[in-house]
Coordinates of C-alpha atoms in Angstrom, one line a residue:
Chain A
X163 CA 242.6 209.1 224.1
X164 CA 245.3 211.8 223.9
X165 CA 246.5 212.6 220.4
X166 CA 249.1 214.6 218.5
X167 CA 247.4 217.3 216.6
X168 CA 248.8 219.1 213.5
X169 CA 247.9 222.2 211.5
X170 CA 247.4 222.9 208.7
X171 CA 246.1 219.6 207.3
X172 CA 247.0 220.8 203.8
X173 CA 249.0 223.8 202.6
X174 CA 249.9 224.9 199.1
X175 CA 252.9 227.2 198.7
X176 CA 255.0 228.8 196.0
X177 CA 258.5 227.6 195.6
X178 CA 260.9 229.8 197.6
X179 CA 258.3 230.7 200.2
X180 CA 258.7 229.9 203.9
X181 CA 256.4 227.5 205.5
X182 CA 255.7 226.7 209.2
X183 CA 254.0 223.5 210.2
X184 CA 252.6 223.3 213.6
X185 CA 252.1 220.5 216.1
X186 CA 250.7 220.1 219.6
X187 CA 252.3 216.9 221.0
X188 CA 250.6 214.9 223.7
X189 CA 250.7 217.0 226.9
X190 CA 253.0 214.9 229.1
X191 CA 255.4 213.8 226.4
X192 CA 259.0 214.9 226.4
X193 CA 260.4 213.8 223.1
X194 CA 259.2 215.3 219.8
X195 CA 259.8 214.3 216.2
X196 CA 259.2 215.3 212.7
X197 CA 259.0 212.7 209.9
X198 CA 258.1 213.1 206.3
X199 CA 256.5 210.8 203.7
X200 CA 256.8 211.6 200.0
X201 CA 253.7 210.2 198.2
X202 CA 253.9 206.5 197.9
X203 CA 257.2 206.1 199.8
X204 CA 258.2 205.2 203.3
X205 CA 258.1 207.4 206.3
X206 CA 261.5 209.1 206.8
X207 CA 262.9 210.5 210.0
X208 CA 263.8 214.2 209.9
X209 CA 264.6 215.3 213.5
X210 CA 264.2 214.6 217.1
X211 CA 263.9 217.2 219.9
X212 CA 264.4 216.8 223.6
X213 CA 265.0 219.3 226.4
X214 CA 264.7 222.2 224.1
X215 CA 267.3 221.1 221.7
X216 CA 267.8 218.9 218.7
X217 CA 269.0 215.5 219.8
X218 CA 269.4 213.9 216.4
X219 CA 268.7 214.8 212.7
X220 CA 268.9 213.0 209.4
X221 CA 270.7 214.0 206.2
X222 CA 267.4 215.4 204.9
X223 CA 267.2 218.0 207.7
X224 CA 269.6 220.5 206.1
X225 CA 270.0 224.2 206.8
X226 CA 266.6 225.1 205.3
X227 CA 264.8 223.3 208.1
X228 CA 264.5 224.4 211.6
X229 CA 262.4 223.3 214.6
X230 CA 261.2 225.3 217.6
X231 CA 259.2 224.8 220.8
X232 CA 258.0 228.4 221.2
X233 CA 255.9 227.7 224.3
X234 CA 254.9 224.8 226.5
X235 CA 252.6 223.2 224.0
X236 CA 253.5 223.9 220.4
X237 CA 256.3 222.3 218.3
X238 CA 257.0 223.7 214.9
X239 CA 258.8 222.8 211.7
X240 CA 260.0 225.7 209.5
X241 CA 261.1 225.3 205.9
X242 CA 262.8 228.5 205.0
X243 CA 262.8 228.4 201.2
X244 CA 260.6 225.6 199.9
X245 CA 261.6 223.5 196.9
X246 CA 259.4 221.3 194.7
X247 CA 260.9 218.2 196.3
X248 CA 259.7 219.3 199.7
X249 CA 256.2 218.3 198.7
X250 CA 255.3 215.6 201.1
X251 CA 253.2 214.7 204.1
X252 CA 254.9 215.9 207.2
X253 CA 254.2 214.0 210.4
X254 CA 254.8 215.2 213.9
X255 CA 255.2 212.6 216.6
X256 CA 255.9 212.5 220.4
X257 CA 257.0 210.0 223.0
X258 CA 256.8 210.1 226.8
X259 CA 260.2 209.2 228.1
X260 CA 263.1 207.0 227.2
X261 CA 261.6 204.1 229.2
X262 CA 258.4 204.2 227.2
X263 CA 259.1 203.5 223.6
X264 CA 255.8 204.1 222.0
X265 CA 255.9 207.0 219.5
X266 CA 252.5 208.5 218.6
X267 CA 252.0 210.1 215.3
X268 CA 249.7 213.0 214.2
X269 CA 247.5 212.9 211.2
X270 CA 250.0 214.8 209.1
X271 CA 250.3 218.1 207.2
X272 CA 250.3 217.7 203.5
X273 CA 252.6 220.2 201.9
X274 CA 252.4 221.0 198.1
X275 CA 255.1 223.2 196.6
X276 CA 254.2 224.6 193.2
Chain B
X35 CA 273.2 203.6 210.2
X36 CA 270.2 201.4 210.5
X37 CA 268.5 200.0 207.4
X38 CA 265.2 198.2 207.5
X39 CA 264.0 196.0 204.6
X40 CA 260.4 194.9 204.3
X41 CA 258.7 192.3 202.2
X42 CA 256.4 191.9 200.4
X43 CA 255.6 195.3 199.0
X44 CA 252.0 194.2 198.2
X45 CA 250.0 191.3 199.7
X46 CA 246.5 190.2 198.7
X47 CA 244.6 187.7 200.8
X48 CA 241.1 186.3 201.0
X49 CA 239.0 187.3 204.0
X50 CA 239.7 184.8 206.8
X51 CA 243.1 183.9 205.6
X52 CA 246.3 184.8 207.4
X53 CA 248.8 187.5 206.3
X54 CA 252.5 187.6 207.1
X55 CA 254.8 190.5 206.6
X56 CA 258.6 190.2 207.2
X57 CA 261.3 192.7 208.0
X58 CA 265.0 192.6 208.5
X59 CA 267.2 195.2 210.2
X60 CA 270.9 195.8 210.0
X61 CA 271.9 197.4 213.3
X62 CA 272.3 194.9 216.1
X63 CA 272.0 197.7 218.6
X64 CA 268.3 198.2 217.7
X65 CA 266.1 197.0 220.4
X66 CA 262.6 198.3 219.7
X67 CA 260.5 197.1 216.8
X68 CA 257.0 198.6 216.3
X69 CA 254.5 197.9 213.5
X70 CA 252.3 200.7 212.2
X71 CA 249.1 200.6 210.2
X72 CA 248.5 203.5 207.8
X73 CA 245.1 204.1 206.2
X74 CA 244.8 206.4 203.2
X75 CA 245.4 210.1 204.1
X76 CA 246.1 209.3 207.8
X77 CA 249.1 209.1 210.1
X78 CA 250.7 205.8 211.1
X79 CA 248.9 204.1 213.9
X80 CA 250.8 201.7 216.2
X81 CA 249.2 198.3 216.2
X82 CA 251.8 196.2 218.1
X83 CA 255.4 196.5 219.1
X84 CA 258.1 194.2 220.5
X85 CA 261.3 194.7 222.4
X86 CA 264.5 192.8 222.0
X87 CA 264.1 190.9 225.3
X88 CA 261.0 189.2 224.0
X89 CA 260.7 186.7 221.2
X90 CA 257.0 186.9 220.5
X91 CA 254.0 189.0 221.4
X92 CA 250.4 188.5 220.6
X93 CA 247.4 190.8 220.8
X94 CA 244.1 189.1 219.6
X95 CA 244.5 188.5 215.9
X96 CA 247.9 190.2 215.6
X97 CA 251.2 188.7 216.6
X98 CA 254.8 189.7 216.1
X99 CA 257.9 187.5 216.3
X100 CA 261.5 188.6 216.7
X101 CA 264.7 186.7 215.9
X102 CA 267.6 188.7 217.2
X103 CA 270.2 186.4 215.9
X104 CA 269.0 186.6 212.4
X105 CA 267.9 190.2 212.8
X106 CA 264.4 189.8 211.5
X107 CA 260.9 190.3 212.8
X108 CA 257.5 189.4 211.4
X109 CA 253.9 190.5 211.7
X110 CA 251.2 187.9 211.6
X111 CA 247.6 188.7 211.1
X112 CA 245.1 185.9 211.5
X113 CA 241.5 185.7 210.4
X114 CA 241.9 188.8 208.2
X115 CA 239.0 191.1 207.6
X116 CA 238.4 193.8 204.9
X117 CA 239.1 196.5 207.5
X118 CA 242.6 195.2 207.8
X119 CA 243.3 196.5 204.3
X120 CA 245.9 199.3 204.7
X121 CA 249.6 199.9 204.3
X122 CA 251.7 198.3 207.1
X123 CA 255.1 199.6 208.1
X124 CA 257.7 197.9 210.3
X125 CA 260.3 200.1 212.0
X126 CA 263.3 199.7 214.3
X127 CA 265.0 202.0 216.8
X128 CA 267.4 202.2 219.7
X129 CA 265.4 203.1 222.8
X130 CA 267.9 205.7 223.9
X131 CA 267.4 207.7 220.7
X132 CA 263.8 206.8 219.9
X133 CA 263.8 207.9 216.2
X134 CA 262.3 205.2 214.1
X135 CA 263.7 203.8 210.8
X136 CA 260.9 202.6 208.7
X137 CA 260.6 199.8 206.1
X138 CA 259.1 200.7 202.7
X139 CA 255.7 199.4 203.7
X140 CA 253.4 196.6 202.6
X141 CA 250.0 197.3 201.0
X142 CA 247.7 194.6 202.3
X143 CA 244.4 194.0 200.5
X144 CA 241.8 191.7 202.1
X145 CA 239.2 190.6 199.6
X146 CA 235.8 189.8 200.9

């Protein structure tokens, strides 16, 4: 079964450092998402990406966040200057088209900011 | 924007009993309602979903009901098994956008 893959599975970083989380969405999918989940809390929407541009973003997705699809397979989330409160599990997700609603999630990248 | 409320936050049942988790949503334009199961340290896994043109959907031991008028939907798990123990999240979205708004989750414990 096709799946969304994410790397790294866990990263520890110093406060103020830049972090890049990587995702390979399911190959024929066209919509890409990043969500985050702070420990013990609900999954929160960060950003959606379609046709090489951001289609929607939440209040959480401020100027320190950016997304990129550098090639035909990867989808990245960059956090420019990490803060302690950025510590969370970050999930990448993808969806085929607007007519197919199912969103598939990756296993997540656990980010710890110290 | 959309707000999804989920109850209960924890649910403990005996193996073989049924479990029901309920969610309400605020945006009448939402038309897609998936349920995800999340096991410890893993990503959310879709278990069942329902669209606003359907009132009920069933897949083996799992069923979901939707009341558009009242803006609530429920997950029903029958004949629960220990492997059903996990955190379950409901979510809502508008198909054209696709981003999901999640409820806070229900930790289901099935005791053997």
